[in-house]
CSV table of C-alpha atoms in Angstrom, one decimal:
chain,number,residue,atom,x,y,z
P,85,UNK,CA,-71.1,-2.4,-8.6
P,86,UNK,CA,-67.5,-1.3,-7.6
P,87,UNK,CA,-67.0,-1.4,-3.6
P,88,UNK,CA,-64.1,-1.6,-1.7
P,89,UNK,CA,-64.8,-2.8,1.9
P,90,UNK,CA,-62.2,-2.6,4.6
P,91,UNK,CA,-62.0,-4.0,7.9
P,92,UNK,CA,-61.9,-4.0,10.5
P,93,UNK,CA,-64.0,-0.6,11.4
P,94,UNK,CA,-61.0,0.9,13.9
P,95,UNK,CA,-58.5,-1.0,16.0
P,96,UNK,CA,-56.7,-0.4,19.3
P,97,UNK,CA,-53.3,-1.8,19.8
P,98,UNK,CA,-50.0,-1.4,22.4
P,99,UNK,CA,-47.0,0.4,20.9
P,100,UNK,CA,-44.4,-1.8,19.5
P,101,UNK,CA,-47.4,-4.9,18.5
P,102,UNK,CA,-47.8,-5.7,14.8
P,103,UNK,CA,-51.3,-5.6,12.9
P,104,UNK,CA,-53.2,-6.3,10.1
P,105,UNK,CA,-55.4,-4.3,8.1
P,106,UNK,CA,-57.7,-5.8,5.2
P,107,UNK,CA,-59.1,-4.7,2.2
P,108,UNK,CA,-61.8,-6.6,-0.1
P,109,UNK,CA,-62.6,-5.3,-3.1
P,110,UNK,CA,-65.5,-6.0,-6.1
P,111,UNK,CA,-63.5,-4.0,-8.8
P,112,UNK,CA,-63.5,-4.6,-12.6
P,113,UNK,CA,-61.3,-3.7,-14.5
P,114,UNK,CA,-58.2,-3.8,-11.8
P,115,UNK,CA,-56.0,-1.5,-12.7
P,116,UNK,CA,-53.6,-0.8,-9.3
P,117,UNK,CA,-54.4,-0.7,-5.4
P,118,UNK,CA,-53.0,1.8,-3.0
P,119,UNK,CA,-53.1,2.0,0.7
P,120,UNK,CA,-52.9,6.0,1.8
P,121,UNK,CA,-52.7,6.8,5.2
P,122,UNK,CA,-54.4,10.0,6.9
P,123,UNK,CA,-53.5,11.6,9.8
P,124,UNK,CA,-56.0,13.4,11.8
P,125,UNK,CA,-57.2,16.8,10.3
P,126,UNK,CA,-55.0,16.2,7.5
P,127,UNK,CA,-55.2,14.6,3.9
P,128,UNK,CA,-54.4,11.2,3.0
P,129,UNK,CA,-50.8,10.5,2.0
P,130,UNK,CA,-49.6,7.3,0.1
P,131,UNK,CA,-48.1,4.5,1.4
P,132,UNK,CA,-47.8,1.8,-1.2
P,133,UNK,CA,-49.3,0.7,-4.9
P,134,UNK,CA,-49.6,-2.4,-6.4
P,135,UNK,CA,-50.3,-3.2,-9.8
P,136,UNK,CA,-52.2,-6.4,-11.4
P,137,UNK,CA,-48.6,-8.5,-11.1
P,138,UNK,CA,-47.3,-7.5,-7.4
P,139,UNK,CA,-47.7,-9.9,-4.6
P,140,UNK,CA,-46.1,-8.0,-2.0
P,141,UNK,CA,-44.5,-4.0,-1.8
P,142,UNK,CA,-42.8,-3.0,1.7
P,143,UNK,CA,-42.5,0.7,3.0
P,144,UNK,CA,-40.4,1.0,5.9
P,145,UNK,CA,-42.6,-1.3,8.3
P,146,UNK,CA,-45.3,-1.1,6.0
P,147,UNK,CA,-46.2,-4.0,4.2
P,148,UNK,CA,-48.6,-4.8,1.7
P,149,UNK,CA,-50.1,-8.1,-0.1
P,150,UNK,CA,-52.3,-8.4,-3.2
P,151,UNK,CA,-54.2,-11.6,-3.8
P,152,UNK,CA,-55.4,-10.6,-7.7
P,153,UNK,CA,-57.7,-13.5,-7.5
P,154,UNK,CA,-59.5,-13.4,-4.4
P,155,UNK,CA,-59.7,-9.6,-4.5
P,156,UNK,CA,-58.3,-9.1,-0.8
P,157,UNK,CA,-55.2,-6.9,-0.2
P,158,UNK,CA,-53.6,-6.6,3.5
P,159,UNK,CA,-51.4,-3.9,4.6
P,160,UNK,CA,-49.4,-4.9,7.9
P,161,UNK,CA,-47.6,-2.9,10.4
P,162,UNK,CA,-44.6,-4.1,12.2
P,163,UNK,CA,-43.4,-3.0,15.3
P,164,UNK,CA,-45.8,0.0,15.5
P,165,UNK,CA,-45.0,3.1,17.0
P,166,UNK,CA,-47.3,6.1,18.4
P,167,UNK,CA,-46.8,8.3,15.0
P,168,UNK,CA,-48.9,4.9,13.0
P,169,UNK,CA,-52.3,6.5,15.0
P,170,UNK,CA,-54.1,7.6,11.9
P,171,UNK,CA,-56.7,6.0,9.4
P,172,UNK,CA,-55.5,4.0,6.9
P,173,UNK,CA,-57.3,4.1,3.5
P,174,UNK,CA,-57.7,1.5,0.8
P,175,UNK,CA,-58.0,3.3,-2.9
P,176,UNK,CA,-58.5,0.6,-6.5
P,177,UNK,CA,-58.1,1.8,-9.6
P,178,UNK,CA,-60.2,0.7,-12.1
P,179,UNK,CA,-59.3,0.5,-16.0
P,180,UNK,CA,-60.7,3.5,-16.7
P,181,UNK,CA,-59.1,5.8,-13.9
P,182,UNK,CA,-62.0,5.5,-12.0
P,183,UNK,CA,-61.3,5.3,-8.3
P,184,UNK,CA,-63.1,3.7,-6.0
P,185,UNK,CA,-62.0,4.7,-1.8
P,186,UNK,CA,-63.1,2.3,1.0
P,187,UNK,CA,-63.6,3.9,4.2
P,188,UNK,CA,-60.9,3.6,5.6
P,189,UNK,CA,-59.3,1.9,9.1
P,190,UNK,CA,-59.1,4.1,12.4
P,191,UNK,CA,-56.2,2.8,13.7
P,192,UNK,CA,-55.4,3.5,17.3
P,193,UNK,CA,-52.2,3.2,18.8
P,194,UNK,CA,-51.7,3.1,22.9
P,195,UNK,CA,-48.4,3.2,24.7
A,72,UNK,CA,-42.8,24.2,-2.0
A,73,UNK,CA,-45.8,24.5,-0.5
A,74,UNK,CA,-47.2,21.3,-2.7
A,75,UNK,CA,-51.2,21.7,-2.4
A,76,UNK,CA,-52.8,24.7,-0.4
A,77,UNK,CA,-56.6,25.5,0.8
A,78,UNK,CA,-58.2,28.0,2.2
A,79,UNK,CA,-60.0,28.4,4.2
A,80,UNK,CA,-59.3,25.9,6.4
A,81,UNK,CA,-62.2,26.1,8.2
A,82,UNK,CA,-66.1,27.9,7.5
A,83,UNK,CA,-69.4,27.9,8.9
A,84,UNK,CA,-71.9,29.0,6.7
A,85,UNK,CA,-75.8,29.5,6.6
A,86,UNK,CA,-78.2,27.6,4.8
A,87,UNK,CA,-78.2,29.5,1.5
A,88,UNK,CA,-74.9,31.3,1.6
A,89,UNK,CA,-72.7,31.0,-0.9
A,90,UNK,CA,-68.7,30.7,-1.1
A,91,UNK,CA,-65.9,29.1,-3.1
A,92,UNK,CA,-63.0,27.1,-1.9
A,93,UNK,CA,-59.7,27.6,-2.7
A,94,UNK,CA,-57.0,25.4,-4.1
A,95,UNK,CA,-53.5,26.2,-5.3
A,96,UNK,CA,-50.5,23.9,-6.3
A,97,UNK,CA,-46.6,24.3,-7.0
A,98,UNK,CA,-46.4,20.6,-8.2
A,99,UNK,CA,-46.7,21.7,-12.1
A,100,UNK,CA,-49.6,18.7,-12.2
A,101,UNK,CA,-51.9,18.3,-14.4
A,102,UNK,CA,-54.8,16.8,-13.4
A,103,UNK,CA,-56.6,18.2,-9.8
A,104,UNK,CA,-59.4,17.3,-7.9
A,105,UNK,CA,-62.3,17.7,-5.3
A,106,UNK,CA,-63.4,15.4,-2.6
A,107,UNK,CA,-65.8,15.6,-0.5
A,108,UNK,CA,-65.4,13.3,3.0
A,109,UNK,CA,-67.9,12.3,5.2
A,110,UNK,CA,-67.8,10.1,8.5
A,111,UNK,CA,-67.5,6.6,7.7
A,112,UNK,CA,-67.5,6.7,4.0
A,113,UNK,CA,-64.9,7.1,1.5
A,114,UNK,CA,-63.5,9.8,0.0
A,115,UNK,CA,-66.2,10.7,-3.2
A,116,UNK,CA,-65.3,12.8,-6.1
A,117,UNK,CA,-67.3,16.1,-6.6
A,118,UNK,CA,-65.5,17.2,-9.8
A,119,UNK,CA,-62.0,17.0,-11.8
A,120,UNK,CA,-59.8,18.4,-14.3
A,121,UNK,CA,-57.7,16.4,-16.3
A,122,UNK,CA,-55.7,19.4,-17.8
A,123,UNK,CA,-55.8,23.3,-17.5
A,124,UNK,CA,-58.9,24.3,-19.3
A,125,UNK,CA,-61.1,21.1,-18.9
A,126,UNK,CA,-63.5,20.0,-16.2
A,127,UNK,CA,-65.4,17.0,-15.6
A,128,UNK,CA,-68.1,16.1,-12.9
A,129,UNK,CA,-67.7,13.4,-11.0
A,130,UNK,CA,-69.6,11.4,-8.6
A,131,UNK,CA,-71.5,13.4,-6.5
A,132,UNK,CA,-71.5,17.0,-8.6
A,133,UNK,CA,-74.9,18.4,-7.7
A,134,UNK,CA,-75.0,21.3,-5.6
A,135,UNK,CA,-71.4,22.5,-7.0
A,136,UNK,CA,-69.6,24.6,-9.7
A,137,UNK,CA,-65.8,24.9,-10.3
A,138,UNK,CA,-63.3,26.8,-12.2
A,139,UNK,CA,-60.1,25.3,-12.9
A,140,UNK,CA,-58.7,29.3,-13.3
A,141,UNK,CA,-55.1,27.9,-14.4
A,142,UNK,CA,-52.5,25.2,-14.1
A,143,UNK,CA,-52.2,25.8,-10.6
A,144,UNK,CA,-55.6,27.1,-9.5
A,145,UNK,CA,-58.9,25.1,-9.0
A,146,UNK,CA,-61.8,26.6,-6.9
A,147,UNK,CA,-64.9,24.8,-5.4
A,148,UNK,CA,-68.0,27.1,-5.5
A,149,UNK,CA,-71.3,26.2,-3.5
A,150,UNK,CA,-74.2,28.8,-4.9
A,151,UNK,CA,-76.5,28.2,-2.2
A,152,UNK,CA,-75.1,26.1,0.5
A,153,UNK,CA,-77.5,23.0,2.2
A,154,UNK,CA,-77.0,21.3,5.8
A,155,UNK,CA,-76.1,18.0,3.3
A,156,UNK,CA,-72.8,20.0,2.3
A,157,UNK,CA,-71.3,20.1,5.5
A,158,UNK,CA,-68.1,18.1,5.0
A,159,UNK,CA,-64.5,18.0,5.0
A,160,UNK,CA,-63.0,18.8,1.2
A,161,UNK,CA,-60.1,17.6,-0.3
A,162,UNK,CA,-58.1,19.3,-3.2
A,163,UNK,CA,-55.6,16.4,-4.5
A,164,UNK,CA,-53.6,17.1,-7.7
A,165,UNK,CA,-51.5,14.4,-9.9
A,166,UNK,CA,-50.0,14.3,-13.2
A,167,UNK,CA,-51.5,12.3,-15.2
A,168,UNK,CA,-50.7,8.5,-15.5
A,169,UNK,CA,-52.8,6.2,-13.7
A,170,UNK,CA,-50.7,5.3,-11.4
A,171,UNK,CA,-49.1,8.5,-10.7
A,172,UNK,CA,-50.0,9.5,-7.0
A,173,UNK,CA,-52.7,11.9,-6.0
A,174,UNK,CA,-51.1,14.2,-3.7
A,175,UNK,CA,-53.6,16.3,-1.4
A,176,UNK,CA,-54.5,19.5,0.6
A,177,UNK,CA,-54.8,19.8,4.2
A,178,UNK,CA,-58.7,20.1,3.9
A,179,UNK,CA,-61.3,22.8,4.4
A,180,UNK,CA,-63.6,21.8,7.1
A,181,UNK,CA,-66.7,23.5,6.4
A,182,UNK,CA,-70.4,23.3,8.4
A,183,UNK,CA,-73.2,24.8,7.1
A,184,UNK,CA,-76.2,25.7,9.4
């Protein structure tokens, strides 16, 4: 079955700290990986996308990885500021346009 | 450009009402969609349309109708609204390559009693 797990759940950090958000995923046939972000009471908004043959796509102080063969993609934030309080959401495409959303990381930054 | 607009953006219905959700786009997309999102789960696909004229169900259809009324118009109808409908929707549009980007609404929050 298609999943896409993320993790962890929700995560409280200081302003100006880095973090890591991860994303497993049980997807056949890959076709590209997106992180979104969502800001409360709004819609989700894209960060990044990574196809089959991209190791790593940046986005300001966004960064994310793809490890094709493990299945795991990381999106990291650098430097974080109050505005990156939101939940971050990891979307895979699969061959066939089907898209499978995880549920998503409550991210929670404090000053 | 307004991008992607719903209305209402919020509704509280009774069990058994009916009403349709709104969705409008200056994008000039193609393809549009409906989510559905519920607390700690991912977004899930009600129904789509890949082009003006066409409409697919997705994966959680039952309980829903749409009408994709032009290129920029595609409405969400529940005919007899259930407690399991409460929800926030999502109306996302894209063109039409795979990895084009969905681009969404501001969400309709909607509780049903």
């Amino acid at each position: 079955k298609n999943q896409v797990e993320q993790s962890p759940q929700s995560l409280i950090i200081l302003e100006g700290k880095n973090c890591t958000l991860q994303c497993n995923y049980t997807v056949s046939p890959f076709s590209n990986l997106r992180w979104y972000k969502q800001d409360t009471g709004r819609g989700p908004v894209s960060l990044t996308i990574m196809t089959f043959s991209e190791n790593t796509k940046s986005n300001g102080r966004y960064t994310a990885t793809l490890d094709a063969d493990t299945k795991q993609s990381s999106l990291h934030i650098t430097a974080s500021q109050l505005s990156d309080s939101a939940s971050y959401i990891c979307v895979v495409s699969a061959s066939n346009y089907q898209l499978i959303w995880g549920a998503g990381t409550k991210l929670i930054i404090k000053p | 450009n307004a991008g992607v607009t719903q209305t209402p953006k919020f509704q509280v219905l009774k069990t058994g009402q009916s009403m349709t959700l709104q969705c409008a786009q200056d994008m000039n997309h193609n393809s549009m969609y409906w989510y559905r999102q519920d607390p700690g789960m991912g977004l899930r696909l009600i129904y789509y349309s890949a082009s003006e004229g066409t409409t697919d169900k997705g994966e959680v259809p039952n309980g829903y109708n749409v009408s994709r009324l032009n290129k920029r118009e595609f409405s969400l109808r529940l005919e007899s609204a259930a407690p399991s409908q409460t929800s926030v929707y999502f109306c996302a549009t894209k063109r039409t390559g795979s990895t084009d980007t969905q681009y969404f609404g501001p969400g309709t929050r909607l509780t049903v009693l």
